[in-house]
Amino acid sequence: MIVTVTANPSIDLTMAVEARPKGDVQRARWVLVEPSGKGVNVAVALHRTGRESLAVVPVGRGPGAHLAPMLDALQLRYVGVPVPGHVRTNVSLIEDDGTTSKINEAGAALGPDAAAALVDASLAHSQPGDWVAWCGSLPAGFDVDVLADAVAAARAAGRHVAVDTSQAALKNVLTRPAAEVPHLIKPNAEELADLTGRGFATLGDIADAATSLVASGVRTVLVSLGPDGAILADRDGARHGAARPERVANTAGAGDSLLAGYLGAGHATADDRLAAAVRFGAAAVAQAGTLFTPPSTFPTAHVQPVDRATALTAPVTEPLSQEATT
């Protein structure tokens, strides 16, 4: 079982436009409305590929009142934690060349009771040996120490723990003793730069930064690199995986699909889990919406030692300036 926890879920509104509007008026070519948030996206990808999953999410008022029936329509197993605020709406603009621009609402504040209910639900609906994956940004009122305590509690209860968040929340989780940090973290290149204070020009730079985190106590670091695939670092070193997508239609949610591919590969070898991750990520970017739909044929994945001199498509020179994890 893989339980995902999304403290800040959303209703995703995706619109296809000829080019990103800059003060003019355009008509959307098509529109999709989907339930979302990083943990929801991971759970949907797992569910649609036959893996046992359950999503833990706050359900609230306003537009977010539609979240629960939308999850029902997907036949996704979930536990809804009632909250007094509203579930946010996020907007994605997809241009003809696949460029994706996102506008993410902040989301409603969660008080201590709601935060505790999410933590309790994640443990009540999982068993020792299951994965509990905390995914996405933390809304106002959800203190970073609550997340760190939740990770520690899950580890003490025998769960495998993954965390896909960024900035203060991720940094705080990693300050805990080795027995209380996540087994797996999944930053992208920008989040890894912010976490380590490094800039990256090559795959070797990414591998070095990820390996430094393994040395500090994290068992596995899975770094999503967009068109450059992903790097997996663990106690056996670092390896690079890549898969060529059929096309690039929408990059939103690709990192979530990558994490789903890794977690869904279960007890396979590290190379096979990385291969599954990049296949899921490459399949995701070829799709119009945020939610993962399995293709008839997954892209072929290639996993190999890191070619340290290979330049990144988009070098990273500065840390994140704002909370970017959805």
PDB file of N, CA, C and O in Angstrom, residues 69-143:
ATOM      1  N   PRO A  69     -16.327  14.701  -4.776  1.00  0.00           N
ATOM      2  CA  PRO A  69     -17.005  13.998  -5.880  1.00  0.00           C
ATOM      3  C   PRO A  69     -16.109  13.772  -7.094  1.00  0.00           C
ATOM      4  O   PRO A  69     -16.288  12.781  -7.817  1.00  0.00           O
ATOM      5  N   MET A  70     -15.133  14.640  -7.317  1.00  0.00           N
ATOM      6  CA  MET A  70     -14.207  14.417  -8.423  1.00  0.00           C
ATOM      7  C   MET A  70     -13.315  13.215  -8.152  1.00  0.00           C
ATOM      8  O   MET A  70     -13.020  12.422  -9.059  1.00  0.00           O
ATOM      9  N   LEU A  71     -12.892  13.045  -6.903  1.00  0.00           N
ATOM     10  CA  LEU A  71     -12.110  11.857  -6.549  1.00  0.00           C
ATOM     11  C   LEU A  71     -12.970  10.598  -6.643  1.00  0.00           C
ATOM     12  O   LEU A  71     -12.495   9.540  -7.074  1.00  0.00           O
ATOM     13  N   ASP A  72     -14.238  10.720  -6.245  1.00  0.00           N
ATOM     14  CA  ASP A  72     -15.165   9.586  -6.378  1.00  0.00           C
ATOM     15  C   ASP A  72     -15.293   9.164  -7.835  1.00  0.00           C
ATOM     16  O   ASP A  72     -15.308   7.965  -8.154  1.00  0.00           O
ATOM     17  N   ALA A  73     -15.374  10.158  -8.718  1.00  0.00           N
ATOM     18  CA  ALA A  73     -15.530   9.850 -10.143  1.00  0.00           C
ATOM     19  C   ALA A  73     -14.326   9.104 -10.700  1.00  0.00           C
ATOM     20  O   ALA A  73     -14.459   8.322 -11.650  1.00  0.00           O
ATOM     21  N   LEU A  74     -13.157   9.334 -10.101  1.00  0.00           N
ATOM     22  CA  LEU A  74     -11.948   8.628 -10.522  1.00  0.00           C
ATOM     23  C   LEU A  74     -11.839   7.235  -9.897  1.00  0.00           C
ATOM     24  O   LEU A  74     -10.921   6.483 -10.223  1.00  0.00           O
ATOM     25  N   GLN A  75     -12.771   6.919  -8.995  1.00  0.00           N
ATOM     26  CA  GLN A  75     -12.750   5.658  -8.249  1.00  0.00           C
ATOM     27  C   GLN A  75     -11.446   5.507  -7.454  1.00  0.00           C
ATOM     28  O   GLN A  75     -10.928   4.399  -7.264  1.00  0.00           O
ATOM     29  N   LEU A  76     -10.937   6.649  -6.987  1.00  0.00           N
ATOM     30  CA  LEU A  76      -9.719   6.665  -6.196  1.00  0.00           C
ATOM     31  C   LEU A  76     -10.057   6.470  -4.729  1.00  0.00           C
ATOM     32  O   LEU A  76     -10.966   7.130  -4.200  1.00  0.00           O
ATOM     33  N   ARG A  77      -9.342   5.611  -4.053  1.00  0.00           N
ATOM     34  CA  ARG A  77      -9.520   5.465  -2.610  1.00  0.00           C
ATOM     35  C   ARG A  77      -8.915   6.684  -1.920  1.00  0.00           C
ATOM     36  O   ARG A  77      -7.768   7.065  -2.201  1.00  0.00           O
ATOM     37  N   TYR A  78      -9.665   7.289  -1.021  1.00  0.00           N
ATOM     38  CA  TYR A  78      -9.157   8.462  -0.325  1.00  0.00           C
ATOM     39  C   TYR A  78      -9.830   8.598   1.029  1.00  0.00           C
ATOM     40  O   TYR A  78     -10.903   8.038   1.286  1.00  0.00           O
ATOM     41  N   VAL A  79      -9.165   9.335   1.904  1.00  0.00           N
ATOM     42  CA  VAL A  79      -9.728   9.724   3.196  1.00  0.00           C
ATOM     43  C   VAL A  79      -9.795  11.243   3.190  1.00  0.00           C
ATOM     44  O   VAL A  79      -8.767  11.916   3.055  1.00  0.00           O
ATOM     45  N   GLY A  80     -10.993  11.791   3.298  1.00  0.00           N
ATOM     46  CA  GLY A  80     -11.181  13.236   3.312  1.00  0.00           C
ATOM     47  C   GLY A  80     -11.249  13.762   4.732  1.00  0.00           C
ATOM     48  O   GLY A  80     -12.061  13.291   5.537  1.00  0.00           O
ATOM     49  N   VAL A  81     -10.385  14.717   5.048  1.00  0.00           N
ATOM     50  CA  VAL A  81     -10.381  15.350   6.373  1.00  0.00           C
ATOM     51  C   VAL A  81     -11.099  16.688   6.251  1.00  0.00           C
ATOM     52  O   VAL A  81     -10.621  17.582   5.542  1.00  0.00           O
ATOM     53  N   PRO A  82     -12.256  16.852   6.880  1.00  0.00           N
ATOM     54  CA  PRO A  82     -12.992  18.118   6.748  1.00  0.00           C
ATOM     55  C   PRO A  82     -12.199  19.285   7.332  1.00  0.00           C
ATOM     56  O   PRO A  82     -11.602  19.178   8.411  1.00  0.00           O
ATOM     57  N   VAL A  83     -12.177  20.402   6.609  1.00  0.00           N
ATOM     58  CA  VAL A  83     -11.517  21.622   7.076  1.00  0.00           C
ATOM     59  C   VAL A  83     -12.460  22.786   6.847  1.00  0.00           C
ATOM     60  O   VAL A  83     -13.303  22.748   5.948  1.00  0.00           O
ATOM     61  N   PRO A  84     -12.357  23.846   7.657  1.00  0.00           N
ATOM     62  CA  PRO A  84     -13.290  24.967   7.521  1.00  0.00           C
ATOM     63  C   PRO A  84     -13.025  25.850   6.313  1.00  0.00           C
ATOM     64  O   PRO A  84     -13.921  26.550   5.845  1.00  0.00           O
ATOM     65  N   GLY A  85     -11.813  25.858   5.794  1.00  0.00           N
ATOM     66  CA  GLY A  85     -11.484  26.744   4.683  1.00  0.00           C
ATOM     67  C   GLY A  85     -11.828  26.144   3.336  1.00  0.00           C
ATOM     68  O   GLY A  85     -12.501  25.116   3.228  1.00  0.00           O
ATOM     69  N   HIS A  86     -11.334  26.782   2.270  1.00  0.00           N
ATOM     70  CA  HIS A  86     -11.618  26.329   0.915  1.00  0.00           C
ATOM     71  C   HIS A  86     -10.402  25.623   0.318  1.00  0.00           C
ATOM     72  O   HIS A  86      -9.271  25.881   0.707  1.00  0.00           O
ATOM     73  N   VAL A  87     -10.655  24.702  -0.582  1.00  0.00           N
ATOM     74  CA  VAL A  87      -9.582  24.080  -1.360  1.00  0.00           C
ATOM     75  C   VAL A  87      -9.279  25.000  -2.533  1.00  0.00           C
ATOM     76  O   VAL A  87     -10.174  25.491  -3.206  1.00  0.00           O
ATOM     77  N   ARG A  88      -8.006  25.234  -2.785  1.00  0.00           N
ATOM     78  CA  ARG A  88      -7.585  26.224  -3.776  1.00  0.00           C
ATOM     79  C   ARG A  88      -7.843  25.761  -5.211  1.00  0.00           C
ATOM     80  O   ARG A  88      -8.064  24.582  -5.476  1.00  0.00           O
ATOM     81  N   THR A  89      -7.772  26.719  -6.121  1.00  0.00           N
ATOM     82  CA  THR A  89      -7.821  26.450  -7.553  1.00  0.00           C
ATOM     83  C   THR A  89      -6.497  26.886  -8.166  1.00  0.00           C
ATOM     84  O   THR A  89      -6.028  27.996  -7.922  1.00  0.00           O
ATOM     85  N   ASN A  90      -5.872  26.009  -8.946  1.00  0.00           N
ATOM     86  CA  ASN A  90      -4.644  26.314  -9.668  1.00  0.00           C
ATOM     87  C   ASN A  90      -4.927  26.368 -11.165  1.00  0.00           C
ATOM     88  O   ASN A  90      -5.761  25.607 -11.662  1.00  0.00           O
ATOM     89  N   VAL A  91      -4.236  27.252 -11.865  1.00  0.00           N
ATOM     90  CA  VAL A  91      -4.453  27.437 -13.300  1.00  0.00           C
ATOM     91  C   VAL A  91      -3.169  27.114 -14.049  1.00  0.00           C
ATOM     92  O   VAL A  91      -2.088  27.593 -13.682  1.00  0.00           O
ATOM     93  N   SER A  92      -3.270  26.298 -15.087  1.00  0.00           N
ATOM     94  CA  SER A  92      -2.141  26.004 -15.981  1.00  0.00           C
ATOM     95  C   SER A  92      -2.493  26.490 -17.379  1.00  0.00           C
ATOM     96  O   SER A  92      -3.588  26.209 -17.885  1.00  0.00           O
ATOM     97  N   LEU A  93      -1.566  27.229 -18.002  1.00  0.00           N
ATOM     98  CA  LEU A  93      -1.716  27.669 -19.386  1.00  0.00           C
ATOM     99  C   LEU A  93      -0.730  26.889 -20.237  1.00  0.00           C
ATOM    100  O   LEU A  93       0.481  26.941 -20.009  1.00  0.00           O
ATOM    101  N   ILE A  94      -1.239  26.154 -21.225  1.00  0.00           N
ATOM    102  CA  ILE A  94      -0.416  25.292 -22.067  1.00  0.00           C
ATOM    103  C   ILE A  94      -0.331  25.914 -23.453  1.00  0.00           C
ATOM    104  O   ILE A  94      -1.338  26.057 -24.147  1.00  0.00           O
ATOM    105  N   GLU A  95       0.886  26.282 -23.859  1.00  0.00           N
ATOM    106  CA  GLU A  95       1.087  26.866 -25.183  1.00  0.00           C
ATOM    107  C   GLU A  95       1.309  25.779 -26.231  1.00  0.00           C
ATOM    108  O   GLU A  95       1.532  24.610 -25.900  1.00  0.00           O
ATOM    109  N   ASP A  96       1.270  26.172 -27.500  1.00  0.00           N
ATOM    110  CA  ASP A  96       1.349  25.204 -28.588  1.00  0.00           C
ATOM    111  C   ASP A  96       2.624  24.371 -28.550  1.00  0.00           C
ATOM    112  O   ASP A  96       2.628  23.207 -28.965  1.00  0.00           O
ATOM    113  N   ASP A  97       3.732  24.963 -28.055  1.00  0.00           N
ATOM    114  CA  ASP A  97       5.003  24.232 -28.030  1.00  0.00           C
ATOM    115  C   ASP A  97       5.187  23.406 -26.760  1.00  0.00           C
ATOM    116  O   ASP A  97       6.252  22.833 -26.537  1.00  0.00           O
ATOM    117  N   GLY A  98       4.152  23.324 -25.931  1.00  0.00           N
ATOM    118  CA  GLY A  98       4.221  22.554 -24.702  1.00  0.00           C
ATOM    119  C   GLY A  98       4.666  23.338 -23.491  1.00  0.00           C
ATOM    120  O   GLY A  98       4.674  22.815 -22.374  1.00  0.00           O
ATOM    121  N   THR A  99       5.043  24.617 -23.675  1.00  0.00           N
ATOM    122  CA  THR A  99       5.420  25.447 -22.531  1.00  0.00           C
ATOM    123  C   THR A  99       4.250  25.560 -21.568  1.00  0.00           C
ATOM    124  O   THR A  99       3.130  25.873 -21.963  1.00  0.00           O
ATOM    125  N   THR A 100       4.522  25.293 -20.301  1.00  0.00           N
ATOM    126  CA  THR A 100       3.475  25.297 -19.277  1.00  0.00           C
ATOM    127  C   THR A 100       3.732  26.416 -18.282  1.00  0.00           C
ATOM    128  O   THR A 100       4.812  26.487 -17.692  1.00  0.00           O
ATOM    129  N   SER A 101       2.743  27.286 -18.084  1.00  0.00           N
ATOM    130  CA  SER A 101       2.815  28.342 -17.077  1.00  0.00           C
ATOM    131  C   SER A 101       1.747  28.064 -16.028  1.00  0.00           C
ATOM    132  O   SER A 101       0.594  27.809 -16.372  1.00  0.00           O
ATOM    133  N   LYS A 102       2.141  28.127 -14.747  1.00  0.00           N
ATOM    134  CA  LYS A 102       1.213  27.797 -13.671  1.00  0.00           C
ATOM    135  C   LYS A 102       0.976  28.987 -12.765  1.00  0.00           C
ATOM    136  O   LYS A 102       1.899  29.745 -12.460  1.00  0.00           O
ATOM    137  N   ILE A 103      -0.262  29.150 -12.334  1.00  0.00           N
ATOM    138  CA  ILE A 103      -0.637  30.146 -11.338  1.00  0.00           C
ATOM    139  C   ILE A 103      -1.306  29.381 -10.202  1.00  0.00           C
ATOM    140  O   ILE A 103      -2.401  28.839 -10.365  1.00  0.00           O
ATOM    141  N   ASN A 104      -0.611  29.301  -9.062  1.00  0.00           N
ATOM    142  CA  ASN A 104      -1.097  28.502  -7.948  1.00  0.00           C
ATOM    143  C   ASN A 104      -1.649  29.391  -6.837  1.00  0.00           C
ATOM    144  O   ASN A 104      -0.945  30.271  -6.336  1.00  0.00           O
ATOM    145  N   GLU A 105      -2.884  29.144  -6.466  1.00  0.00           N
ATOM    146  CA  GLU A 105      -3.486  29.841  -5.328  1.00  0.00           C
ATOM    147  C   GLU A 105      -2.832  29.342  -4.039  1.00  0.00           C
ATOM    148  O   GLU A 105      -2.322  28.210  -3.983  1.00  0.00           O
ATOM    149  N   ALA A 106      -2.839  30.180  -3.011  1.00  0.00           N
ATOM    150  CA  ALA A 106      -2.159  29.820  -1.763  1.00  0.00           C
ATOM    151  C   ALA A 106      -2.854  28.678  -1.034  1.00  0.00           C
ATOM    152  O   ALA A 106      -2.205  27.833  -0.422  1.00  0.00           O
ATOM    153  N   GLY A 107      -4.148  28.609  -1.070  1.00  0.00           N
ATOM    154  CA  GLY A 107      -4.869  27.592  -0.319  1.00  0.00           C
ATOM    155  C   GLY A 107      -5.247  28.081   1.065  1.00  0.00           C
ATOM    156  O   GLY A 107      -4.657  29.017   1.604  1.00  0.00           O
ATOM    157  N   ALA A 108      -6.238  27.450   1.649  1.00  0.00           N
ATOM    158  CA  ALA A 108      -6.739  27.867   2.953  1.00  0.00           C
ATOM    159  C   ALA A 108      -5.798  27.429   4.067  1.00  0.00           C
ATOM    160  O   ALA A 108      -5.095  26.431   3.961  1.00  0.00           O
ATOM    161  N   ALA A 109      -5.787  28.215   5.136  1.00  0.00           N
ATOM    162  CA  ALA A 109      -4.987  27.863   6.306  1.00  0.00           C
ATOM    163  C   ALA A 109      -5.552  26.613   6.977  1.00  0.00           C
ATOM    164  O   ALA A 109      -6.769  26.401   7.002  1.00  0.00           O
ATOM    165  N   LEU A 110      -4.644  25.789   7.501  1.00  0.00           N
ATOM    166  CA  LEU A 110      -5.050  24.619   8.272  1.00  0.00           C
ATOM    167  C   LEU A 110      -4.634  24.816   9.722  1.00  0.00           C
ATOM    168  O   LEU A 110      -3.472  25.093  10.004  1.00  0.00           O
ATOM    169  N   GLY A 111      -5.573  24.676  10.626  1.00  0.00           N
ATOM    170  CA  GLY A 111      -5.252  24.784  12.038  1.00  0.00           C
ATOM    171  C   GLY A 111      -4.612  23.520  12.570  1.00  0.00           C
ATOM    172  O   GLY A 111      -4.518  22.499  11.872  1.00  0.00           O
ATOM    173  N   PRO A 112      -4.170  23.540  13.830  1.00  0.00           N
ATOM    174  CA  PRO A 112      -3.504  22.368  14.421  1.00  0.00           C
ATOM    175  C   PRO A 112      -4.362  21.109  14.405  1.00  0.00           C
ATOM    176  O   PRO A 112      -3.837  20.013  14.200  1.00  0.00           O
ATOM    177  N   ASP A 113      -5.670  21.252  14.598  1.00  0.00           N
ATOM    178  CA  ASP A 113      -6.531  20.067  14.623  1.00  0.00           C
ATOM    179  C   ASP A 113      -6.579  19.382  13.258  1.00  0.00           C
ATOM    180  O   ASP A 113      -6.511  18.146  13.165  1.00  0.00           O
ATOM    181  N   ALA A 114      -6.706  20.183  12.193  1.00  0.00           N
ATOM    182  CA  ALA A 114      -6.759  19.609  10.850  1.00  0.00           C
ATOM    183  C   ALA A 114      -5.424  18.974  10.483  1.00  0.00           C
ATOM    184  O   ALA A 114      -5.381  17.888   9.892  1.00  0.00           O
ATOM    185  N   ALA A 115      -4.329  19.640  10.841  1.00  0.00           N
ATOM    186  CA  ALA A 115      -3.006  19.076  10.559  1.00  0.00           C
ATOM    187  C   ALA A 115      -2.830  17.745  11.290  1.00  0.00           C
ATOM    188  O   ALA A 115      -2.336  16.762  10.715  1.00  0.00           O
ATOM    189  N   ALA A 116      -3.247  17.701  12.557  1.00  0.00           N
ATOM    190  CA  ALA A 116      -3.136  16.458  13.325  1.00  0.00           C
ATOM    191  C   ALA A 116      -4.006  15.363  12.736  1.00  0.00           C
ATOM    192  O   ALA A 116      -3.616  14.180  12.733  1.00  0.00           O
ATOM    193  N   ALA A 117      -5.173  15.733  12.197  1.00  0.00           N
ATOM    194  CA  ALA A 117      -6.060  14.741  11.596  1.00  0.00           C
ATOM    195  C   ALA A 117      -5.440  14.123  10.347  1.00  0.00           C
ATOM    196  O   ALA A 117      -5.604  12.919  10.093  1.00  0.00           O
ATOM    197  N   LEU A 118      -4.718  14.912   9.562  1.00  0.00           N
ATOM    198  CA  LEU A 118      -4.030  14.368   8.391  1.00  0.00           C
ATOM    199  C   LEU A 118      -2.956  13.368   8.816  1.00  0.00           C
ATOM    200  O   LEU A 118      -2.811  12.290   8.219  1.00  0.00           O
ATOM    201  N   VAL A 119      -2.197  13.734   9.835  1.00  0.00           N
ATOM    202  CA  VAL A 119      -1.153  12.841  10.337  1.00  0.00           C
ATOM    203  C   VAL A 119      -1.775  11.541  10.844  1.00  0.00           C
ATOM    204  O   VAL A 119      -1.310  10.429  10.514  1.00  0.00           O
ATOM    205  N   ASP A 120      -2.822  11.662  11.646  1.00  0.00           N
ATOM    206  CA  ASP A 120      -3.468  10.477  12.212  1.00  0.00           C
ATOM    207  C   ASP A 120      -4.017   9.568  11.112  1.00  0.00           C
ATOM    208  O   ASP A 120      -3.885   8.335  11.181  1.00  0.00           O
ATOM    209  N   ALA A 121      -4.630  10.174  10.100  1.00  0.00           N
ATOM    210  CA  ALA A 121      -5.210   9.380   9.013  1.00  0.00           C
ATOM    211  C   ALA A 121      -4.135   8.630   8.239  1.00  0.00           C
ATOM    212  O   ALA A 121      -4.334   7.482   7.824  1.00  0.00           O
ATOM    213  N   SER A 122      -2.981   9.263   8.040  1.00  0.00           N
ATOM    214  CA  SER A 122      -1.914   8.610   7.275  1.00  0.00           C
ATOM    215  C   SER A 122      -1.415   7.359   7.984  1.00  0.00           C
ATOM    216  O   SER A 122      -1.023   6.383   7.334  1.00  0.00           O
ATOM    217  N   LEU A 123      -1.433   7.371   9.312  1.00  0.00           N
ATOM    218  CA  LEU A 123      -0.988   6.207  10.077  1.00  0.00           C
ATOM    219  C   LEU A 123      -2.104   5.180  10.254  1.00  0.00           C
ATOM    220  O   LEU A 123      -1.861   3.975  10.196  1.00  0.00           O
ATOM    221  N   ALA A 124      -3.333   5.666  10.444  1.00  0.00           N
ATOM    222  CA  ALA A 124      -4.451   4.754  10.656  1.00  0.00           C
ATOM    223  C   ALA A 124      -4.735   3.906   9.422  1.00  0.00           C
ATOM    224  O   ALA A 124      -5.255   2.786   9.535  1.00  0.00           O
ATOM    225  N   HIS A 125      -4.409   4.425   8.243  1.00  0.00           N
ATOM    226  CA  HIS A 125      -4.737   3.721   7.002  1.00  0.00           C
ATOM    227  C   HIS A 125      -3.510   3.116   6.322  1.00  0.00           C
ATOM    228  O   HIS A 125      -3.545   2.802   5.131  1.00  0.00           O
ATOM    229  N   SER A 126      -2.435   2.958   7.064  1.00  0.00           N
ATOM    230  CA  SER A 126      -1.243   2.289   6.541  1.00  0.00           C
ATOM    231  C   SER A 126      -0.772   1.261   7.558  1.00  0.00           C
ATOM    232  O   SER A 126      -1.179   1.278   8.720  1.00  0.00           O
ATOM    233  N   GLN A 127       0.100   0.379   7.103  1.00  0.00           N
ATOM    234  CA  GLN A 127       0.637  -0.682   7.947  1.00  0.00           C
ATOM    235  C   GLN A 127       2.158  -0.619   7.934  1.00  0.00           C
ATOM    236  O   GLN A 127       2.755  -0.025   7.034  1.00  0.00           O
ATOM    237  N   PRO A 128       2.817  -1.218   8.918  1.00  0.00           N
ATOM    238  CA  PRO A 128       4.281  -1.297   8.862  1.00  0.00           C
ATOM    239  C   PRO A 128       4.744  -1.878   7.532  1.00  0.00           C
ATOM    240  O   PRO A 128       4.182  -2.866   7.038  1.00  0.00           O
ATOM    241  N   GLY A 129       5.735  -1.241   6.942  1.00  0.00           N
ATOM    242  CA  GLY A 129       6.228  -1.662   5.640  1.00  0.00           C
ATOM    243  C   GLY A 129       5.613  -0.917   4.479  1.00  0.00           C
ATOM    244  O   GLY A 129       6.138  -0.950   3.361  1.00  0.00           O
ATOM    245  N   ASP A 130       4.474  -0.228   4.704  1.00  0.00           N
ATOM    246  CA  ASP A 130       3.859   0.585   3.654  1.00  0.00           C
ATOM    247  C   ASP A 130       4.625   1.896   3.474  1.00  0.00           C
ATOM    248  O   ASP A 130       5.316   2.363   4.386  1.00  0.00           O
ATOM    249  N   TRP A 131       4.446   2.484   2.303  1.00  0.00           N
ATOM    250  CA  TRP A 131       4.964   3.830   2.069  1.00  0.00           C
ATOM    251  C   TRP A 131       3.943   4.869   2.511  1.00  0.00           C
ATOM    252  O   TRP A 131       2.742   4.735   2.235  1.00  0.00           O
ATOM    253  N   VAL A 132       4.403   5.913   3.192  1.00  0.00           N
ATOM    254  CA  VAL A 132       3.618   7.125   3.439  1.00  0.00           C
ATOM    255  C   VAL A 132       4.373   8.271   2.780  1.00  0.00           C
ATOM    256  O   VAL A 132       5.527   8.545   3.137  1.00  0.00           O
ATOM    257  N   ALA A 133       3.746   8.901   1.797  1.00  0.00           N
ATOM    258  CA  ALA A 133       4.398   9.958   1.022  1.00  0.00           C
ATOM    259  C   ALA A 133       3.717  11.294   1.286  1.00  0.00           C
ATOM    260  O   ALA A 133       2.531  11.464   0.991  1.00  0.00           O
ATOM    261  N   TRP A 134       4.466  12.218   1.877  1.00  0.00           N
ATOM    262  CA  TRP A 134       3.979  13.580   2.101  1.00  0.00           C
ATOM    263  C   TRP A 134       4.390  14.417   0.896  1.00  0.00           C
ATOM    264  O   TRP A 134       5.589  14.549   0.603  1.00  0.00           O
ATOM    265  N   CYS A 135       3.422  14.979   0.213  1.00  0.00           N
ATOM    266  CA  CYS A 135       3.690  15.601  -1.087  1.00  0.00           C
ATOM    267  C   CYS A 135       3.107  17.005  -1.173  1.00  0.00           C
ATOM    268  O   CYS A 135       1.938  17.228  -0.837  1.00  0.00           O
ATOM    269  N   GLY A 136       3.931  17.951  -1.647  1.00  0.00           N
ATOM    270  CA  GLY A 136       3.454  19.285  -1.969  1.00  0.00           C
ATOM    271  C   GLY A 136       3.729  20.310  -0.896  1.00  0.00           C
ATOM    272  O   GLY A 136       4.349  20.043   0.139  1.00  0.00           O
ATOM    273  N   SER A 137       3.269  21.514  -1.166  1.00  0.00           N
ATOM    274  CA  SER A 137       3.491  22.640  -0.267  1.00  0.00           C
ATOM    275  C   SER A 137       2.646  22.507   0.990  1.00  0.00           C
ATOM    276  O   SER A 137       1.646  21.780   1.019  1.00  0.00           O
ATOM    277  N   LEU A 138       3.047  23.223   2.029  1.00  0.00           N
ATOM    278  CA  LEU A 138       2.285  23.263   3.268  1.00  0.00           C
ATOM    279  C   LEU A 138       1.498  24.566   3.312  1.00  0.00           C
ATOM    280  O   LEU A 138       2.063  25.641   3.125  1.00  0.00           O
ATOM    281  N   PRO A 139       0.194  24.508   3.561  1.00  0.00           N
ATOM    282  CA  PRO A 139      -0.589  25.736   3.634  1.00  0.00           C
ATOM    283  C   PRO A 139      -0.299  26.502   4.917  1.00  0.00           C
ATOM    284  O   PRO A 139       0.328  25.976   5.851  1.00  0.00           O
ATOM    285  N   ALA A 140      -0.740  27.730   4.956  1.00  0.00           N
ATOM    286  CA  ALA A 140      -0.598  28.535   6.173  1.00  0.00           C
ATOM    287  C   ALA A 140      -1.227  27.796   7.346  1.00  0.00           C
ATOM    288  O   ALA A 140      -2.261  27.135   7.199  1.00  0.00           O
ATOM    289  N   GLY A 141      -0.584  27.890   8.499  1.00  0.00           N
ATOM    290  CA  GLY A 141      -1.089  27.229   9.690  1.00  0.00           C
ATOM    291  C   GLY A 141      -0.549  25.829   9.895  1.00  0.00           C
ATOM    292  O   GLY A 141      -0.711  25.251  10.968  1.00  0.00           O
ATOM    293  N   PHE A 142       0.092  25.269   8.860  1.00  0.00           N
ATOM    294  CA  PHE A 142       0.684  23.936   8.973  1.00  0.00           C
ATOM    295  C   PHE A 142       2.172  24.141   9.222  1.00  0.00           C
ATOM    296  O   PHE A 142       2.953  24.350   8.298  1.00  0.00           O
ATOM    297  N   ASP A 143       2.564  24.095  10.474  1.00  0.00           N
ATOM    298  CA  ASP A 143       3.942  24.407  10.843  1.00  0.00           C
ATOM    299  C   ASP A 143       4.895  23.343  10.310  1.00  0.00           C
ATOM    300  O   ASP A 143       4.554  22.149  10.259  1.00  0.00           O
TER     301      ASP A 143
END
